[in-house]
Tab-separated table of C-alpha atoms and ligand atoms in Angstrom:
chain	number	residue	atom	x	y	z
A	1	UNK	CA	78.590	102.477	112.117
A	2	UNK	CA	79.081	104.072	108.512
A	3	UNK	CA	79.206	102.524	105.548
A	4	UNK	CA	81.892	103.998	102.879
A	5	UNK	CA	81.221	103.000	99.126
A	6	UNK	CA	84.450	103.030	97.582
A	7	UNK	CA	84.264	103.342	93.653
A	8	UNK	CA	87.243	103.106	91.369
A	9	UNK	CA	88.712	102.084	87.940
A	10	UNK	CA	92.744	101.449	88.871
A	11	UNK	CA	95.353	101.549	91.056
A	12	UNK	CA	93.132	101.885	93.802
A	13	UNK	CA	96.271	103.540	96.307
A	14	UNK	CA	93.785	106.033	97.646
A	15	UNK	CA	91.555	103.007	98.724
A	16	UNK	CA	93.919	101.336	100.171
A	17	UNK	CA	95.411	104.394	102.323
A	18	UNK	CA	91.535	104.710	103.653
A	19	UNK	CA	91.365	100.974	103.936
A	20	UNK	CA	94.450	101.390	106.225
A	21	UNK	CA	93.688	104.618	107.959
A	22	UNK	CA	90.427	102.471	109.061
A	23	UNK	CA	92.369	99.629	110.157
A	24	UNK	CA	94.505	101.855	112.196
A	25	UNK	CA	91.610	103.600	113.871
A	26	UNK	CA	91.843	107.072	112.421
A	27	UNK	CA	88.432	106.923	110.967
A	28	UNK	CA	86.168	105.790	113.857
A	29	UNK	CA	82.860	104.118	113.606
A	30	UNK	CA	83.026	103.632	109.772
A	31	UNK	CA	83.615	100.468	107.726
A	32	UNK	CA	83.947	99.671	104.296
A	33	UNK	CA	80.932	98.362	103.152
A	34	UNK	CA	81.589	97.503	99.513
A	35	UNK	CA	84.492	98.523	96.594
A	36	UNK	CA	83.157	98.784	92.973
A	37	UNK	CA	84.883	98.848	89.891
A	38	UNK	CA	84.153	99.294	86.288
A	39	UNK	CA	87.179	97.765	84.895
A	40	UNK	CA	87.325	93.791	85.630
A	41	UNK	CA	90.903	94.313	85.260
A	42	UNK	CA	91.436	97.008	88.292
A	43	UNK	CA	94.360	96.309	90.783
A	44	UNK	CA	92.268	97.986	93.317
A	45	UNK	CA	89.701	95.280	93.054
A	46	UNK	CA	91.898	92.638	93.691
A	47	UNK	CA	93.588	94.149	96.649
A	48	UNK	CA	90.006	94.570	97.735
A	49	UNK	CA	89.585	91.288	97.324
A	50	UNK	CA	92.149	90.596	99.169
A	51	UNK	CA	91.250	92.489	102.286
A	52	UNK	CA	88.367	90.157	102.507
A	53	UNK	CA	86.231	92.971	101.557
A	54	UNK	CA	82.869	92.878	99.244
A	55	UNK	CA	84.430	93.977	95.999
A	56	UNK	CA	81.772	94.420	92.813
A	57	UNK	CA	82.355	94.525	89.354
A	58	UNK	CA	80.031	96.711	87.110
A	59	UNK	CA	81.461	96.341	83.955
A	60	UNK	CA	80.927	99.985	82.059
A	61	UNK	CA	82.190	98.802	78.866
A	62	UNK	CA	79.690	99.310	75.784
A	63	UNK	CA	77.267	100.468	78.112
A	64	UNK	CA	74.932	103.506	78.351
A	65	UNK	CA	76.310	105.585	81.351
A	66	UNK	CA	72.846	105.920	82.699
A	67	UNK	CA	72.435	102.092	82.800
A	68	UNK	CA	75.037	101.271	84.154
A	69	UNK	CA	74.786	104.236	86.791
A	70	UNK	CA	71.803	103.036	87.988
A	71	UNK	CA	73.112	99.295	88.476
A	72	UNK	CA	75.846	100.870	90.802
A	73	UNK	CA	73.278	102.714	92.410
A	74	UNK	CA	71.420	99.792	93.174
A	75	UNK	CA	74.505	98.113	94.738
A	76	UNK	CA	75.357	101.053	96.945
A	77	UNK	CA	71.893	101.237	98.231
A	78	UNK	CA	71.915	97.855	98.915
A	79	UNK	CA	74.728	98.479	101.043
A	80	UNK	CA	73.360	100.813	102.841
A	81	UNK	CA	76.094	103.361	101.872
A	82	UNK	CA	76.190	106.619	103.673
A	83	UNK	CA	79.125	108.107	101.458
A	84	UNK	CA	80.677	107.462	98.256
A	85	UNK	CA	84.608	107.663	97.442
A	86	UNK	CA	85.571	108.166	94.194
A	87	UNK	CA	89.248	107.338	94.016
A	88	UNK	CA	90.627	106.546	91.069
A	89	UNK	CA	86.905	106.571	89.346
A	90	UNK	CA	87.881	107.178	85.456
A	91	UNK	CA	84.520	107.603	84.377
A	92	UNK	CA	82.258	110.715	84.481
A	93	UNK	CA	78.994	109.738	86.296
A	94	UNK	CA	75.733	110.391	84.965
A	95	UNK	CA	73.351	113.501	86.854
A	96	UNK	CA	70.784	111.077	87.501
A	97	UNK	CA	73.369	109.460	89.809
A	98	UNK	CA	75.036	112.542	91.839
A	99	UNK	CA	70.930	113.414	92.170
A	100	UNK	CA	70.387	109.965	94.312
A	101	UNK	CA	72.880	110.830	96.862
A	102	UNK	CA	73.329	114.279	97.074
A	103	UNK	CA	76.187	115.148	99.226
A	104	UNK	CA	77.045	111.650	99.752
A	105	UNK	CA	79.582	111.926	96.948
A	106	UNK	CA	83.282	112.738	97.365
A	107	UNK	CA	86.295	112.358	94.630
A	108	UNK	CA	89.851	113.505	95.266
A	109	UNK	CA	91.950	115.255	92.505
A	110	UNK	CA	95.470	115.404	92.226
A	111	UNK	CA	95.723	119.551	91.994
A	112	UNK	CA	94.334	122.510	93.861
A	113	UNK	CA	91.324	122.766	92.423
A	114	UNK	CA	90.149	125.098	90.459
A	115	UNK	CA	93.340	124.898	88.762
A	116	UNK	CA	94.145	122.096	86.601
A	117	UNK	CA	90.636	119.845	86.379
A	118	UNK	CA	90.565	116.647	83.983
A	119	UNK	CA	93.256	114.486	83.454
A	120	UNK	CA	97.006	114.505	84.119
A	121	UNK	CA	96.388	116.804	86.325
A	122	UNK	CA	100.103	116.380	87.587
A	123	UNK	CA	101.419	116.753	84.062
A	124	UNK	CA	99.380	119.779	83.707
A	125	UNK	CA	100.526	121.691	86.621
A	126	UNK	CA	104.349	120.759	86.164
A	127	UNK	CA	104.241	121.915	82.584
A	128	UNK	CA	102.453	125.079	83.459
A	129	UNK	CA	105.439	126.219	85.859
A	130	UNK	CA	103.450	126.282	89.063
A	131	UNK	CA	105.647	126.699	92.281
A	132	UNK	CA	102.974	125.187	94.554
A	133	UNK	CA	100.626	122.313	93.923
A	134	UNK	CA	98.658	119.505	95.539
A	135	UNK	CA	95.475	117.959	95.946
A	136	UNK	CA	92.178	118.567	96.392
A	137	UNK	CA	89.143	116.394	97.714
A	138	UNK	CA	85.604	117.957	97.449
A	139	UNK	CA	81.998	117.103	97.277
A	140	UNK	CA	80.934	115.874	92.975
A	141	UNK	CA	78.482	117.683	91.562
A	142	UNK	CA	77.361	117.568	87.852
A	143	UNK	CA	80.157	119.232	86.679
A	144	UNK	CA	83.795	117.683	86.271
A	145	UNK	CA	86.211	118.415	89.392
A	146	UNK	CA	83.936	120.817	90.604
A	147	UNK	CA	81.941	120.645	93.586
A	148	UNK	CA	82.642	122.552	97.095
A	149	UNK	CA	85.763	121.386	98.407
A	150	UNK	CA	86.342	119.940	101.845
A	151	UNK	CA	90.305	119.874	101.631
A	152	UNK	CA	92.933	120.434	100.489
A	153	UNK	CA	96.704	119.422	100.724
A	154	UNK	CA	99.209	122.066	99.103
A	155	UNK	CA	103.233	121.006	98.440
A	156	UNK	CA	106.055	123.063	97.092
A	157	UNK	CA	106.903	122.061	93.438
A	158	UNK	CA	110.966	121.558	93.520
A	159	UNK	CA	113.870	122.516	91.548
A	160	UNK	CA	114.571	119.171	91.738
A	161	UNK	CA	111.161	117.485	91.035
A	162	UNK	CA	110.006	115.767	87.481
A	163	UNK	CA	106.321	115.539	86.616
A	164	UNK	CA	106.297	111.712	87.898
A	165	UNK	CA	108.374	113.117	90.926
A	166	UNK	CA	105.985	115.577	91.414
A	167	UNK	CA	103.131	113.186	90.963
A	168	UNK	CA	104.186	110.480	93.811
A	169	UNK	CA	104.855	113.227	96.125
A	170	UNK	CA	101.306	115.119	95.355
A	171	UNK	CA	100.015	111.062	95.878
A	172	UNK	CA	101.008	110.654	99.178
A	173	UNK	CA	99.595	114.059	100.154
A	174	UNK	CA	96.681	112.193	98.625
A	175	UNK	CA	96.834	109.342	101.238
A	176	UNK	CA	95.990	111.740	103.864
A	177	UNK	CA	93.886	114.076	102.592
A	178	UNK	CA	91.049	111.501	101.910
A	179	UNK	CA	90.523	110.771	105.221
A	180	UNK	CA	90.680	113.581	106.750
A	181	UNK	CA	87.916	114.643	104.567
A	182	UNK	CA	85.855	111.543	105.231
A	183	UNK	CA	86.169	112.237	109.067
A	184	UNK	CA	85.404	115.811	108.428
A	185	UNK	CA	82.327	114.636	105.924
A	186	UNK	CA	80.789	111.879	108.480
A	187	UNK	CA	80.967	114.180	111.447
A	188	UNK	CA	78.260	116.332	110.103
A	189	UNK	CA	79.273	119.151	111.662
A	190	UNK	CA	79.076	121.435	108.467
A	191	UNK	CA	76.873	123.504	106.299
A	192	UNK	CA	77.653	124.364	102.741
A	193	UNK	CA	76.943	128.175	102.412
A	194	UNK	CA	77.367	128.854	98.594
A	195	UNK	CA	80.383	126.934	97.406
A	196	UNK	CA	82.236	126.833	100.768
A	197	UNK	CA	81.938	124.145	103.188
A	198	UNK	CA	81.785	125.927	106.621
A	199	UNK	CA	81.730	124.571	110.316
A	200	UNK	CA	78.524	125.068	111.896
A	201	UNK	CA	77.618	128.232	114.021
A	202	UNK	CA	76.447	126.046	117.129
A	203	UNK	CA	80.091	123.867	116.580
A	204	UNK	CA	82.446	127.022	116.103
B	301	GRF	C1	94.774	109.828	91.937
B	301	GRF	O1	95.824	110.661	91.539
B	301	GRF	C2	93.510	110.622	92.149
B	301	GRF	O2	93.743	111.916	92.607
B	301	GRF	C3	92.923	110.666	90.766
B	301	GRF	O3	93.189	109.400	90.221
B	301	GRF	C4	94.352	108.856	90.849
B	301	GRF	C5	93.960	107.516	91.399
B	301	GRF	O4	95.051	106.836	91.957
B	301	GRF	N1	91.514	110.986	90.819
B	301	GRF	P1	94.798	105.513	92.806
B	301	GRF	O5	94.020	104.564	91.891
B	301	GRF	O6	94.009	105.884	94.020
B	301	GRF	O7	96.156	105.000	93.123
């Protein structure tokens, strides 16, 4: 059995479209084994909560990124966690922390990457007059919205679409992407050759 970490600051959507997708069976042999939050005041704790699952909250506010880091750190590895989910994370992590599970990190990000990192991603892409957009989910490295990706989701943008428009439909592109990546991800069956995430030459 695996053990997902899920970390995240809001909503929490993405969470609960794994947290479903697992229920359902489309991500075998993996569980849930704890959701953290650094916002007491998350939705996607509660509905954590709610699911009966272990749901943590490290409170970041006020505190020194690399403290606090390392007391999520300690909870994940006392979980046992063999990947992390950002979804919804709204805080940068720290290098110490991507260095103490390397690989073991994933975050999703509502655009095809590399266009349109940071925030309002959404917002950003609408404004810019893009005729295609959608989502990306890829491994974190140190840098923001950067690491090698694992997949990626693409959608039309519409006549007839508004940024918010745009936005829910880019979300529920979301709600599948992550776990197909996690299935991808926990199957192992991989290398990472430069940036790009390839399929093994035994597996092809
Ligand atoms: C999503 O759009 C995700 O791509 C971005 O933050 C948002 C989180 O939404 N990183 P939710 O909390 O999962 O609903």
């Amino acid at each position: 059995m695996k053990n997902l970490g899920i970390l995240l600051s809001g909503r929490g959507s993405n969470f609960v479209a794994i947290a479903e997708n697992l229920a359902a069976g489309k991500i075998p042999n993996t569980r849930i084994a704890v959701v953290i939050s650094n916002r007491s005041t998350a939705p996607g704790i509660e509905a954590a909560k709610k699911r009966g699952l272990t749901a943590v909250v490290v409170s970041s506010k006020g505190r020194d990124r690399r403290e606090h880091d390392s007391e999520m750190a300690a909870v994940l590895k006392d979980h046992e966690v063999d990947l992390i989910c950002l979804a919804g994370y709204m805080r940068l992590l720290s290098p110490w922390f991507v260095q103490q599970f390397p690989r073991r990190i994933l975050n999703i990000h509502p655009s095809l990457l590399p266009a349109f990192p940071g925030l309002e991603a959404q917002q950003q892409a609408f404004a810019y007059g893009v005729k295609v957009s959608g989502c990306t989910v890829h491994f974190v490295d140190e840098e923001l919205d950067h690491g090698p990706i694992v997949v990626q989701r693409a959608i039309p943008v519409l006549d007839t679409d508004n940024e918010h428009i745009l936005a829910a439909r880019i979300l529920e592109q979301e709600h599948i992407a992550y776990s197909e990546a996690i299935n991808l991800v926990l199957e192992g069956k991989f290398e990472i050759i430069g940036r790009k995430m390839v399929r093994k030459i035994s597996d092809r």
